[in-house]
Structure formats: C-alpha cells, structure tokens
Amino acid sequence: MITGIFFNFIRANYVPAPYKADIAFVVNEDWNQSDLNLHHLVDIDFWFIVPIGHKYDGKEILLSDLVQEPFLLREEGSSTREILFSLCRVHGVTPPRVGLQFHGLNESIRSVIAGYGVMLAPSLAIQEHLNRKEVGRVKVKGVDIKRPVYLCSRKEDKELSPNIKNFLDLVKKYY
C-alpha cells in the first residue's frame, strides 16, 4: 500500500506509460486511453498577455494585429503552442514569429514580465501576475479559449491509498 501521494502535471500530448504517477492533472480535449479513470474538474480560460504598458495592454484587438508582435512560445509539441497555431489557421492569419521559445510555463511568464513578448497562457497561471500588475491582458476579437482539466488515475488500481482518496475528495470538493 502506498503511504504518500505521487502526482504529476503533464502535457496533453504526453501520457507516461506505464503510468508511473498515481494521479495526474491533464489538460486535454481528446482521450483514447481506456485504461484511465477520468474526472473532469474544470474548464480553464486561456488569455493573451503582454508586458505591462505594452501598446495592446488592456485593449481588444484583431488576432492579425497581435501576431505581428514577437511571441514567447512553448516547446514544439506543447498543446498551448498547437492551440495558438490552430487559431491562426482558423482565422486565416500568419502564425506569429518566435521571439523566444521555452520548455516551462513559469519561465515564459517571467519573460513576458521582463518585456520580451506576447504569450498565450492559462488564466490560472497568470491571474496573480495580472492582479499585481506585472503583466497586461489583451482581448482578441472573436477568440475565447477554454480547455478542460481532468484528474486521471489508473483503472487497474482497484483500491487507492487513504491519502490519495482524501486528496481526491478535497480536489473534487473544490471543483
């Protein structure tokens, strides 16, 4: 019996096999892992952010205008990057030029704060930065991005440890 809790936040396009985590929080729209229990927790808004004082800070603009700015992008394979590029295809605009590319969300946000470009990020990750006026938000006409967050566990685990059960009860109560 496991006495602690091991969980992981993973990218939508990465599901570890043979599922080394007891539970995982996953942002993903499409599922084909029949060996997982899925519990939808919440839908997260994704927003465009810019350095504070940027010419688009607090404005509502067209996507075609925003993509003219240097973008901070996540790594290839990142679902956020794919959402941005899909958005450009749907709206018929050229994808943004890459200002910088990062493998981590926090590093990307810190670079926006430092003035290096524009980025698309989950609202949960940037809300406090907005509240502290470290970054500005840009609304894009006709764009509203929401992505589902799931709590996942292995179906093969017939019984979860008491710690994991308590943690899951707490998370489910909150969401």
XYZ file of N, CA, C and O in Angstrom:
700
model
N 0.847 -1.189 0.000
C 0.000 0.000 0.000
C 0.884 1.241 0.000
O 1.823 1.345 0.771
N 0.582 2.172 -0.847
C 1.318 3.426 -0.926
C 0.901 4.307 0.241
O -0.280 4.459 0.521
N 1.865 4.906 0.905
C 1.523 5.740 2.053
C 1.531 7.225 1.715
O 0.937 8.023 2.409
N 2.228 7.608 0.669
C 2.260 9.016 0.262
C 1.462 9.209 -1.008
O 0.793 8.293 -1.476
N 1.549 10.383 -1.556
C 0.864 10.675 -2.813
C 1.908 11.143 -3.797
O 2.697 12.036 -3.508
N 1.918 10.537 -4.967
C 2.778 10.992 -6.049
C 1.856 11.393 -7.191
O 1.055 10.595 -7.653
N 1.929 12.653 -7.585
C 1.133 13.081 -8.721
C 1.971 13.965 -9.602
O 3.041 14.405 -9.228
N 1.459 14.203 -10.784
C 2.232 14.913 -11.771
C 1.306 15.758 -12.626
O 0.177 15.378 -12.875
N 1.791 16.903 -13.079
C 1.110 17.703 -14.080
C 1.805 17.386 -15.389
O 3.030 17.497 -15.475
N 1.055 16.960 -16.396
C 1.692 16.556 -17.635
C 1.063 17.252 -18.823
O -0.060 17.725 -18.756
N 1.848 17.326 -19.898
C 1.370 17.932 -21.132
C 0.284 17.064 -21.737
O 0.271 15.850 -21.583
N -0.594 17.673 -22.491
C -1.698 16.953 -23.112
C -1.210 15.880 -24.069
O -1.830 14.847 -24.204
N -0.101 16.106 -24.735
C 0.359 15.139 -25.716
C 1.341 14.130 -25.115
O 1.991 13.408 -25.829
N 1.446 14.095 -23.796
C 2.378 13.185 -23.148
C 1.664 12.445 -22.033
O 1.257 13.039 -21.051
N 1.476 11.164 -22.226
C 0.924 10.336 -21.167
C 1.949 9.254 -20.887
O 2.252 8.448 -21.761
N 2.544 9.265 -19.698
C 3.610 8.307 -19.421
C 3.081 6.883 -19.399
O 2.006 6.618 -18.887
N 3.803 5.998 -19.998
C 3.474 4.588 -19.921
C 4.654 3.930 -19.257
O 5.790 4.204 -19.612
N 4.473 3.108 -18.316
C 3.215 2.571 -17.797
C 2.640 3.365 -16.634
O 2.418 2.803 -15.569
N 2.353 4.619 -16.805
C 1.679 5.459 -15.822
C 2.342 5.372 -14.452
O 1.868 4.725 -13.539
N 3.448 6.051 -14.310
C 4.215 5.995 -13.068
C 3.597 6.837 -11.965
O 3.913 6.654 -10.806
N 2.727 7.762 -12.308
C 2.087 8.609 -11.304
C 0.805 7.942 -10.818
O 0.121 7.262 -11.574
N 0.478 8.134 -9.548
C -0.778 7.617 -9.010
C -1.959 8.400 -9.564
O -3.012 7.829 -9.864
N -1.789 9.705 -9.655
C -2.812 10.571 -10.232
C -2.108 11.649 -11.058
O -0.926 11.921 -10.853
N -2.839 12.233 -11.976
C -2.268 13.306 -12.798
C -3.368 14.302 -13.123
O -4.541 13.931 -13.263
N -2.986 15.560 -13.232
C -3.882 16.598 -13.729
C -3.473 16.832 -15.175
O -2.318 17.154 -15.446
N -4.412 16.655 -16.105
C -4.089 16.728 -17.521
C -5.041 17.690 -18.219
O -6.256 17.619 -18.033
N -4.472 18.585 -19.028
C -5.257 19.461 -19.889
C -5.291 18.774 -21.245
O -4.256 18.633 -21.902
N -6.474 18.318 -21.642
C -6.574 17.553 -22.884
C -8.016 17.538 -23.362
O -8.935 17.411 -22.545
N -8.199 17.650 -24.663
C -9.536 17.596 -25.244
C -9.893 16.210 -25.759
O -11.041 15.820 -25.770
N -8.909 15.475 -26.232
C -9.143 14.171 -26.854
C -8.509 13.062 -26.032
O -7.334 13.129 -25.703
N -9.299 12.023 -25.770
C -8.818 10.906 -24.957
C -8.962 9.605 -25.706
O -9.998 9.323 -26.276
N -7.923 8.802 -25.677
C -8.018 7.437 -26.190
C -7.252 6.472 -25.280
O -6.756 5.468 -25.727
N -7.155 6.797 -24.011
C -6.539 5.919 -23.023
C -7.652 5.261 -22.211
O -8.113 5.814 -21.221
N -8.077 4.085 -22.656
C -9.190 3.406 -21.989
C -8.804 2.842 -20.626
O -9.678 2.408 -19.879
N -7.519 2.854 -20.306
C -7.072 2.308 -19.024
C -6.950 3.373 -17.938
O -6.357 3.144 -16.898
N -7.563 4.542 -18.168
C -7.543 5.621 -17.184
C -8.948 5.966 -16.717
O -9.890 5.946 -17.506
N -9.066 6.294 -15.436
C -10.288 6.908 -14.909
C -10.132 8.415 -15.111
O -9.098 8.979 -14.756
N -11.143 9.056 -15.663
C -11.098 10.496 -15.927
C -12.189 11.190 -15.133
O -13.340 10.757 -15.147
N -11.813 12.273 -14.466
C -12.788 13.088 -13.747
C -12.584 14.533 -14.199
O -11.538 15.134 -13.932
N -13.565 15.070 -14.934
C -13.469 16.456 -15.396
C -13.575 17.382 -14.194
O -14.530 17.321 -13.428
N -12.562 18.243 -14.020
C -12.548 19.155 -12.881
C -13.097 20.525 -13.232
O -13.962 21.057 -12.547
N -12.565 21.110 -14.298
C -12.890 22.494 -14.600
C -12.440 22.796 -16.027
O -11.599 22.090 -16.575
N -13.014 23.824 -16.615
C -12.523 24.358 -17.879
C -11.748 25.624 -17.562
O -12.231 26.485 -16.828
N -10.555 25.727 -18.109
C -9.679 26.872 -17.851
C -9.684 27.798 -19.063
O -9.557 27.345 -20.199
N -9.803 29.102 -18.799
C -9.653 30.102 -19.849
C -8.180 30.261 -20.172
O -7.328 30.177 -19.284
N -7.880 30.505 -21.436
C -6.533 30.855 -21.864
C -6.570 32.278 -22.386
O -7.465 32.633 -23.148
N -5.620 33.105 -21.946
C -5.588 34.524 -22.285
C -4.250 34.900 -22.905
O -3.222 34.279 -22.634
N -4.281 35.960 -23.690
C -3.059 36.539 -24.221
C -2.556 37.578 -23.229
O -3.339 38.393 -22.739
N -1.257 37.528 -22.943
C -0.668 38.518 -22.039
C 0.493 39.227 -22.729
O 1.124 38.671 -23.636
N 0.719 40.452 -22.290
C 1.791 41.299 -22.816
C 2.502 41.953 -21.631
O 1.964 41.987 -20.522
N 3.689 42.500 -21.877
C 4.342 43.254 -20.801
C 3.465 44.433 -20.377
O 2.743 45.017 -21.194
N 3.505 44.782 -19.126
C 2.732 45.918 -18.610
C 3.135 47.179 -19.386
O 4.306 47.384 -19.680
N 2.149 47.958 -19.792
C 2.422 49.173 -20.549
C 2.592 48.967 -22.044
O 2.783 49.937 -22.782
N 2.501 47.741 -22.513
C 2.589 47.446 -23.948
C 1.454 48.170 -24.668
O 0.393 48.417 -24.080
N 1.640 48.489 -25.925
C 0.624 49.243 -26.671
C -0.725 48.524 -26.727
O -1.753 49.170 -26.905
N -0.756 47.188 -26.554
C -2.024 46.451 -26.570
C -2.538 46.103 -25.174
O -3.587 45.484 -25.042
N -1.828 46.486 -24.154
C -2.231 46.224 -22.765
C -3.620 46.811 -22.516
O -3.850 48.000 -22.697
N -4.582 45.944 -22.126
C -5.927 46.395 -21.804
C -6.826 46.645 -23.006
O -7.956 47.082 -22.855
N -6.350 46.335 -24.194
C -7.119 46.603 -25.415
C -7.763 45.332 -25.955
O -7.388 44.223 -25.598
N -8.734 45.527 -26.848
C -9.296 44.423 -27.614
C -8.911 44.662 -29.065
O -9.227 45.715 -29.633
N -8.200 43.697 -29.641
C -7.652 43.871 -30.986
C -7.924 42.628 -31.834
O -8.418 41.618 -31.339
N -7.545 42.704 -33.097
C -7.657 41.566 -34.005
C -6.453 40.638 -33.839
O -5.337 41.102 -33.558
N -6.676 39.360 -34.059
C -5.580 38.399 -33.991
C -4.495 38.751 -35.005
O -3.299 38.633 -34.720
N -4.896 39.223 -36.172
C -3.916 39.584 -37.207
C -2.982 40.693 -36.744
O -1.825 40.749 -37.178
N -3.450 41.572 -35.865
C -2.575 42.616 -35.311
C -1.647 42.041 -34.230
O -0.460 42.369 -34.183
N -2.205 41.186 -33.384
C -1.412 40.644 -32.277
C -0.249 39.787 -32.768
O 0.843 39.838 -32.205
N -0.467 39.007 -33.835
C 0.598 38.107 -34.296
C 1.762 38.851 -34.956
O 2.786 38.235 -35.271
N 1.632 40.153 -35.121
C 2.757 40.947 -35.631
C 3.818 41.176 -34.553
O 4.945 41.549 -34.852
N 3.435 40.954 -33.310
C 4.340 41.128 -32.172
C 5.189 39.860 -31.982
O 4.753 38.766 -32.330
N 6.386 40.000 -31.393
C 7.173 38.795 -31.082
C 6.468 37.983 -29.996
O 5.994 38.538 -29.009
N 6.372 36.690 -30.212
C 5.694 35.790 -29.281
C 6.687 34.947 -28.514
O 7.724 34.538 -29.036
N 6.357 34.682 -27.268
C 7.065 33.700 -26.455
C 6.268 32.417 -26.592
O 5.098 32.367 -26.222
N 6.879 31.411 -27.155
C 6.176 30.163 -27.422
C 6.699 29.046 -26.542
O 7.872 29.030 -26.160
N 5.811 28.115 -26.261
C 6.205 26.894 -25.577
C 6.894 25.985 -26.585
O 6.871 26.219 -27.793
N 7.487 24.920 -26.105
C 8.245 23.991 -26.931
C 7.358 23.308 -27.967
O 6.145 23.258 -27.827
N 7.998 22.782 -29.022
C 7.275 22.008 -30.028
C 6.590 20.845 -29.318
O 7.163 20.228 -28.428
N 5.350 20.573 -29.690
C 4.572 19.521 -29.047
C 3.703 20.021 -27.918
O 2.814 19.316 -27.451
N 3.918 21.247 -27.483
C 3.095 21.834 -26.429
C 1.676 22.050 -26.953
O 1.481 22.568 -28.050
N 0.700 21.676 -26.162
C -0.694 21.854 -26.597
C -1.062 23.336 -26.704
O -1.847 23.718 -27.568
N -0.480 24.183 -25.857
C -0.754 25.625 -25.939
C -0.219 26.185 -27.252
O -0.882 26.986 -27.916
N 0.949 25.756 -27.645
C 1.520 26.173 -28.930
C 0.624 25.723 -30.081
O 0.352 26.486 -31.009
N 0.157 24.475 -30.013
C -0.709 23.944 -31.065
C -2.038 24.704 -31.136
O -2.556 24.955 -32.218
N -2.581 25.069 -29.982
C -3.826 25.852 -29.951
C -3.606 27.196 -30.646
O -4.432 27.635 -31.449
N -2.500 27.852 -30.358
C -2.198 29.145 -30.979
C -2.084 29.008 -32.498
O -2.682 29.794 -33.244
N -1.347 28.023 -32.964
C -1.174 27.848 -34.400
C -2.495 27.455 -35.076
O -2.777 27.900 -36.185
N -3.302 26.636 -34.423
C -4.626 26.280 -34.955
C -5.523 27.510 -35.046
O -6.253 27.687 -36.024
N -5.464 28.349 -34.034
C -6.223 29.593 -34.014
C -5.845 30.464 -35.217
O -6.713 31.039 -35.878
N -4.561 30.533 -35.506
C -4.092 31.307 -36.665
C -4.636 30.712 -37.965
O -5.081 31.456 -38.851
N -4.618 29.388 -38.088
C -5.147 28.740 -39.303
C -6.634 29.029 -39.465
O -7.091 29.388 -40.555
N -7.398 28.891 -38.393
C -8.846 29.114 -38.440
C -9.169 30.552 -38.841
O -10.104 30.803 -39.602
N -8.383 31.506 -38.336
C -8.625 32.924 -38.614
C -7.901 33.411 -39.871
O -7.992 34.593 -40.215
N -7.183 32.506 -40.537
C -6.506 32.857 -41.778
C -5.393 33.871 -41.624
O -5.185 34.702 -42.511
N -4.683 33.817 -40.503
C -3.570 34.738 -40.298
C -2.260 33.957 -40.205
O -2.245 32.794 -39.816
N -1.192 34.613 -40.568
C 0.139 34.017 -40.477
C 0.498 33.837 -39.010
O 0.309 34.761 -38.218
N 1.013 32.669 -38.635
C 1.412 32.466 -37.235
C 2.459 33.491 -36.811
O 3.205 34.004 -37.652
N 2.529 33.790 -35.533
C 3.486 34.789 -35.053
C 4.925 34.318 -35.222
O 5.193 33.117 -35.261
N 5.820 35.294 -35.295
C 7.246 34.937 -35.314
C 7.657 34.605 -33.878
O 7.119 35.165 -32.920
N 8.589 33.714 -33.768
C 9.042 33.269 -32.454
C 10.054 34.266 -31.917
O 11.123 34.454 -32.500
N 9.703 34.928 -30.811
C 10.648 35.805 -30.131
C 11.601 34.966 -29.296
O 12.807 35.051 -29.437
N 11.031 34.121 -28.464
C 11.780 33.173 -27.636
C 10.940 31.920 -27.495
O 9.716 31.970 -27.576
N 11.598 30.801 -27.230
C 10.894 29.542 -27.025
C 11.339 28.938 -25.706
O 12.532 28.932 -25.403
N 10.369 28.442 -24.934
C 10.642 27.907 -23.601
C 10.037 26.527 -23.418
O 9.065 26.179 -24.068
N 10.588 25.799 -22.471
C 10.038 24.494 -22.091
C 9.209 24.580 -20.820
O 8.649 23.593 -20.396
N 9.118 25.742 -20.225
C 8.365 25.866 -18.991
C 7.437 27.055 -18.999
O 7.758 28.114 -19.547
N 6.287 26.874 -18.382
C 5.288 27.937 -18.302
C 5.789 29.114 -17.478
O 5.673 30.273 -17.886
N 6.357 28.846 -16.313
C 6.816 29.940 -15.445
C 7.918 30.770 -16.086
O 7.927 31.996 -15.964
N 8.840 30.102 -16.790
C 9.904 30.829 -17.478
C 9.317 31.743 -18.552
O 9.774 32.871 -18.748
N 8.310 31.250 -19.243
C 7.656 32.038 -20.288
C 6.981 33.275 -19.699
O 7.128 34.383 -20.221
N 6.257 33.087 -18.607
C 5.570 34.216 -17.960
C 6.594 35.240 -17.472
O 6.399 36.449 -17.647
N 7.674 34.777 -16.870
C 8.729 35.691 -16.386
C 9.323 36.501 -17.542
O 9.687 37.666 -17.369
N 9.413 35.900 -18.707
C 9.948 36.623 -19.863
C 8.982 37.685 -20.372
O 9.403 38.733 -20.839
N 7.679 37.427 -20.265
C 6.699 38.468 -20.596
C 6.846 39.620 -19.609
O 6.874 40.792 -20.003
N 6.953 39.299 -18.329
C 7.141 40.325 -17.298
C 8.377 41.173 -17.612
O 8.360 42.392 -17.451
N 9.437 40.523 -18.101
C 10.684 41.223 -18.419
C 10.605 42.027 -19.717
O 11.525 42.762 -20.043
N 9.479 41.876 -20.460
C 9.292 42.697 -21.656
C 9.669 42.059 -22.967
O 9.790 42.753 -23.982
N 9.824 40.730 -22.997
C 10.314 40.074 -24.207
C 9.250 39.672 -25.220
O 9.602 39.173 -26.279
N 7.975 39.839 -24.938
C 6.997 39.487 -25.960
C 5.618 39.172 -25.416
O 5.302 39.447 -24.262
N 4.819 38.575 -26.294
C 3.413 38.233 -26.058
C 3.333 36.726 -25.865
O 4.121 35.979 -26.429
N 2.351 36.293 -25.088
C 2.166 34.848 -24.935
C 0.725 34.496 -24.657
O -0.044 35.318 -24.163
N 0.363 33.271 -24.995
C -0.926 32.678 -24.663
C -0.690 31.772 -23.470
O 0.215 30.931 -23.495
N -1.498 31.958 -22.411
C -1.262 31.198 -21.178
C -2.575 30.918 -20.460
O -3.551 31.642 -20.629
N -2.590 29.871 -19.621
C -3.783 29.586 -18.823
C -4.032 30.677 -17.793
O -3.102 31.148 -17.127
N -5.287 31.063 -17.668
C -5.651 32.136 -16.737
C -5.233 31.824 -15.305
O -4.830 32.725 -14.566
N -5.318 30.563 -14.906
C -4.929 30.192 -13.537
C -3.461 30.502 -13.262
O -3.093 30.832 -12.140
N -2.630 30.408 -14.288
C -1.195 30.643 -14.103
C -0.848 32.125 -14.100
O 0.200 32.508 -13.572
N -1.706 32.960 -14.670
C -1.340 34.375 -14.807
C -2.204 35.333 -13.999
O -1.888 36.511 -13.898
N -3.270 34.841 -13.393
C -4.189 35.724 -12.669
C -3.485 36.562 -11.609
O -3.708 37.764 -11.512
N -2.635 35.943 -10.804
C -1.923 36.691 -9.762
C -0.991 37.746 -10.359
O -0.854 38.832 -9.803
N -0.365 37.429 -11.471
C 0.510 38.404 -12.145
C -0.313 39.590 -12.664
O 0.147 40.733 -12.602
N -1.507 39.309 -13.138
C -2.408 40.394 -13.565
C -2.828 41.237 -12.370
O -2.821 42.469 -12.437
N -3.186 40.575 -11.279
C -3.601 41.294 -10.064
C -2.496 42.206 -9.539
O -2.778 43.298 -9.041
N -1.247 41.752 -9.642
C -0.108 42.548 -9.173
C 0.378 43.549 -10.234
O 1.370 44.229 -10.028
N -0.322 43.576 -11.367
C 0.024 44.476 -12.482
C 1.458 44.244 -12.988
O 2.165 45.171 -13.350
N 1.827 42.965 -13.044
C 3.127 42.581 -13.607
C 3.034 42.318 -15.102
O 4.043 42.382 -15.808
N 1.845 41.963 -15.567
C 1.578 41.740 -16.991
C 0.249 42.384 -17.329
O -0.562 42.677 -16.443
N 0.028 42.590 -18.605
C -1.251 43.107 -19.078
C -1.945 42.052 -19.915
O -1.310 41.147 -20.457
N -3.245 42.169 -20.012
C -4.033 41.215 -20.795
C -4.527 41.886 -22.068
O -4.899 43.054 -22.058
N -4.529 41.124 -23.142
C -5.055 41.580 -24.424
C -6.231 40.689 -24.784
O -6.110 39.464 -24.767
N -7.371 41.290 -25.082
C -8.508 40.523 -25.581
C -8.447 40.539 -27.101
O -8.120 41.558 -27.700
N -8.739 39.394 -27.695
C -8.712 39.278 -29.144
C -10.129 39.051 -29.633
O -10.820 38.138 -29.167
N -10.561 39.913 -30.551
C -11.931 39.845 -31.078
C -12.212 38.471 -31.676
O -11.439 37.959 -32.488
N -13.320 37.873 -31.236
C -13.744 36.583 -31.771
C -12.992 35.386 -31.237
O -13.149 34.288 -31.759
N -12.194 35.573 -30.193
C -11.410 34.465 -29.646
C -11.739 34.272 -28.172
O -11.621 35.194 -27.377
N -12.191 33.059 -27.841
C -12.486 32.678 -26.463
C -12.008 31.236 -26.299
O -12.626 30.317 -26.833
N -10.902 31.054 -25.617
C -10.295 29.722 -25.496
C -10.538 29.181 -24.100
O -10.189 29.811 -23.103
N -11.157 27.999 -24.048
C -11.360 27.263 -22.799
C -10.864 25.845 -23.037
O -11.147 25.258 -24.070
N -10.137 25.316 -22.048
C -9.607 23.964 -22.165
C -9.950 23.180 -20.906
O -9.857 23.698 -19.803
N -10.322 21.902 -21.059
C -10.705 21.090 -19.900
C -9.501 20.535 -19.137
O -8.492 20.174 -19.727
N -9.660 20.489 -17.816
C -8.656 19.868 -16.943
C -9.290 18.616 -16.347
O -10.400 18.671 -15.803
N -8.574 17.506 -16.463
C -9.041 16.234 -15.926
C -8.105 15.745 -14.843
O -6.890 15.936 -14.925
N -8.674 15.104 -13.857
C -7.925 14.360 -12.863
C -7.950 12.909 -13.339
O -9.030 12.362 -13.582
N -6.781 12.311 -13.508
C -6.683 10.960 -14.050
C -6.050 10.016 -13.042
O -5.151 10.401 -12.301
N -6.532 8.776 -13.062
C -5.916 7.721 -12.263
C -6.000 6.421 -13.064
O -6.756 6.330 -14.036
N -5.235 5.431 -12.654
C -5.209 4.151 -13.358
C -6.449 3.328 -13.014
O -6.799 3.191 -11.845
N -7.090 2.756 -14.031
C -8.241 1.872 -13.774
C -7.814 0.594 -13.068
O -8.579 0.026 -12.309
N -6.590 0.171 -13.310
C -6.108 -1.080 -12.713
C -5.949 -0.983 -11.203
O -5.914 -2.002 -10.525
N -5.838 0.221 -10.666
C -5.728 0.393 -9.216
C -7.108 0.218 -8.601
O -7.917 1.129 -8.606
N -7.355 -0.965 -8.113
C -8.677 -1.286 -7.552
C -8.938 -0.491 -6.284
O -10.056 -0.113 -5.989
N -7.890 -0.261 -5.512
C -8.059 0.481 -4.265
C -6.968 1.540 -4.152
O -5.785 1.244 -4.289
N -7.385 2.743 -3.927
C -6.440 3.844 -3.749
C -6.072 3.953 -2.275
O -6.874 3.626 -1.394
N -4.887 4.457 -2.021
C -4.453 4.632 -0.633
C -5.353 5.670 0.044
O -5.940 6.524 -0.625
N -5.458 5.630 1.355
C -6.262 6.622 2.077
C -5.813 8.059 1.791
O -6.644 8.957 1.679
N -4.496 8.278 1.677
C -4.010 9.627 1.380
C -4.502 10.118 0.025
O -4.900 11.271 -0.122
N -4.448 9.247 -0.967
C -4.907 9.634 -2.301
C -6.415 9.866 -2.287
O -6.901 10.844 -2.868
N -7.158 9.004 -1.605
C -8.615 9.193 -1.506
C -8.953 10.535 -0.865
O -9.820 11.270 -1.349
N -8.265 10.870 0.218
C -8.506 12.157 0.887
C -8.160 13.326 -0.027
O -8.888 14.319 -0.079
N -7.047 13.214 -0.733
C -6.645 14.262 -1.660
C -7.677 14.414 -2.778
O -8.086 15.535 -3.109
N -8.124 13.301 -3.347
C -9.114 13.361 -4.415
C -10.433 13.949 -3.912
O -11.066 14.747 -4.625
N -10.841 13.599 -2.713
C -12.073 14.181 -2.137
C -11.935 15.684 -2.002
O -12.861 16.433 -2.309
N -10.781 16.141 -1.558
C -10.530 17.570 -1.414
C -10.585 18.274 -2.782
O -11.236 19.308 -2.920
N -9.932 17.702 -3.764
C -9.920 18.309 -5.104
C -11.320 18.324 -5.699
O -11.780 19.347 -6.227
N -12.045 17.221 -5.587
C -13.402 17.151 -6.150
C -14.357 18.118 -5.439
O -15.255 18.677 -6.057
N -14.151 18.317 -4.148
C -14.996 19.260 -3.394
C -14.760 20.690 -3.891
O -15.684 21.483 -4.000
N -13.503 21.000 -4.172
C -13.161 22.354 -4.633
C -13.691 22.621 -6.035
O -14.102 23.707 -6.357
N -13.652 21.600 -6.885
C -14.095 21.760 -8.263
C -15.419 21.082 -8.496
O -15.958 20.994 -9.485
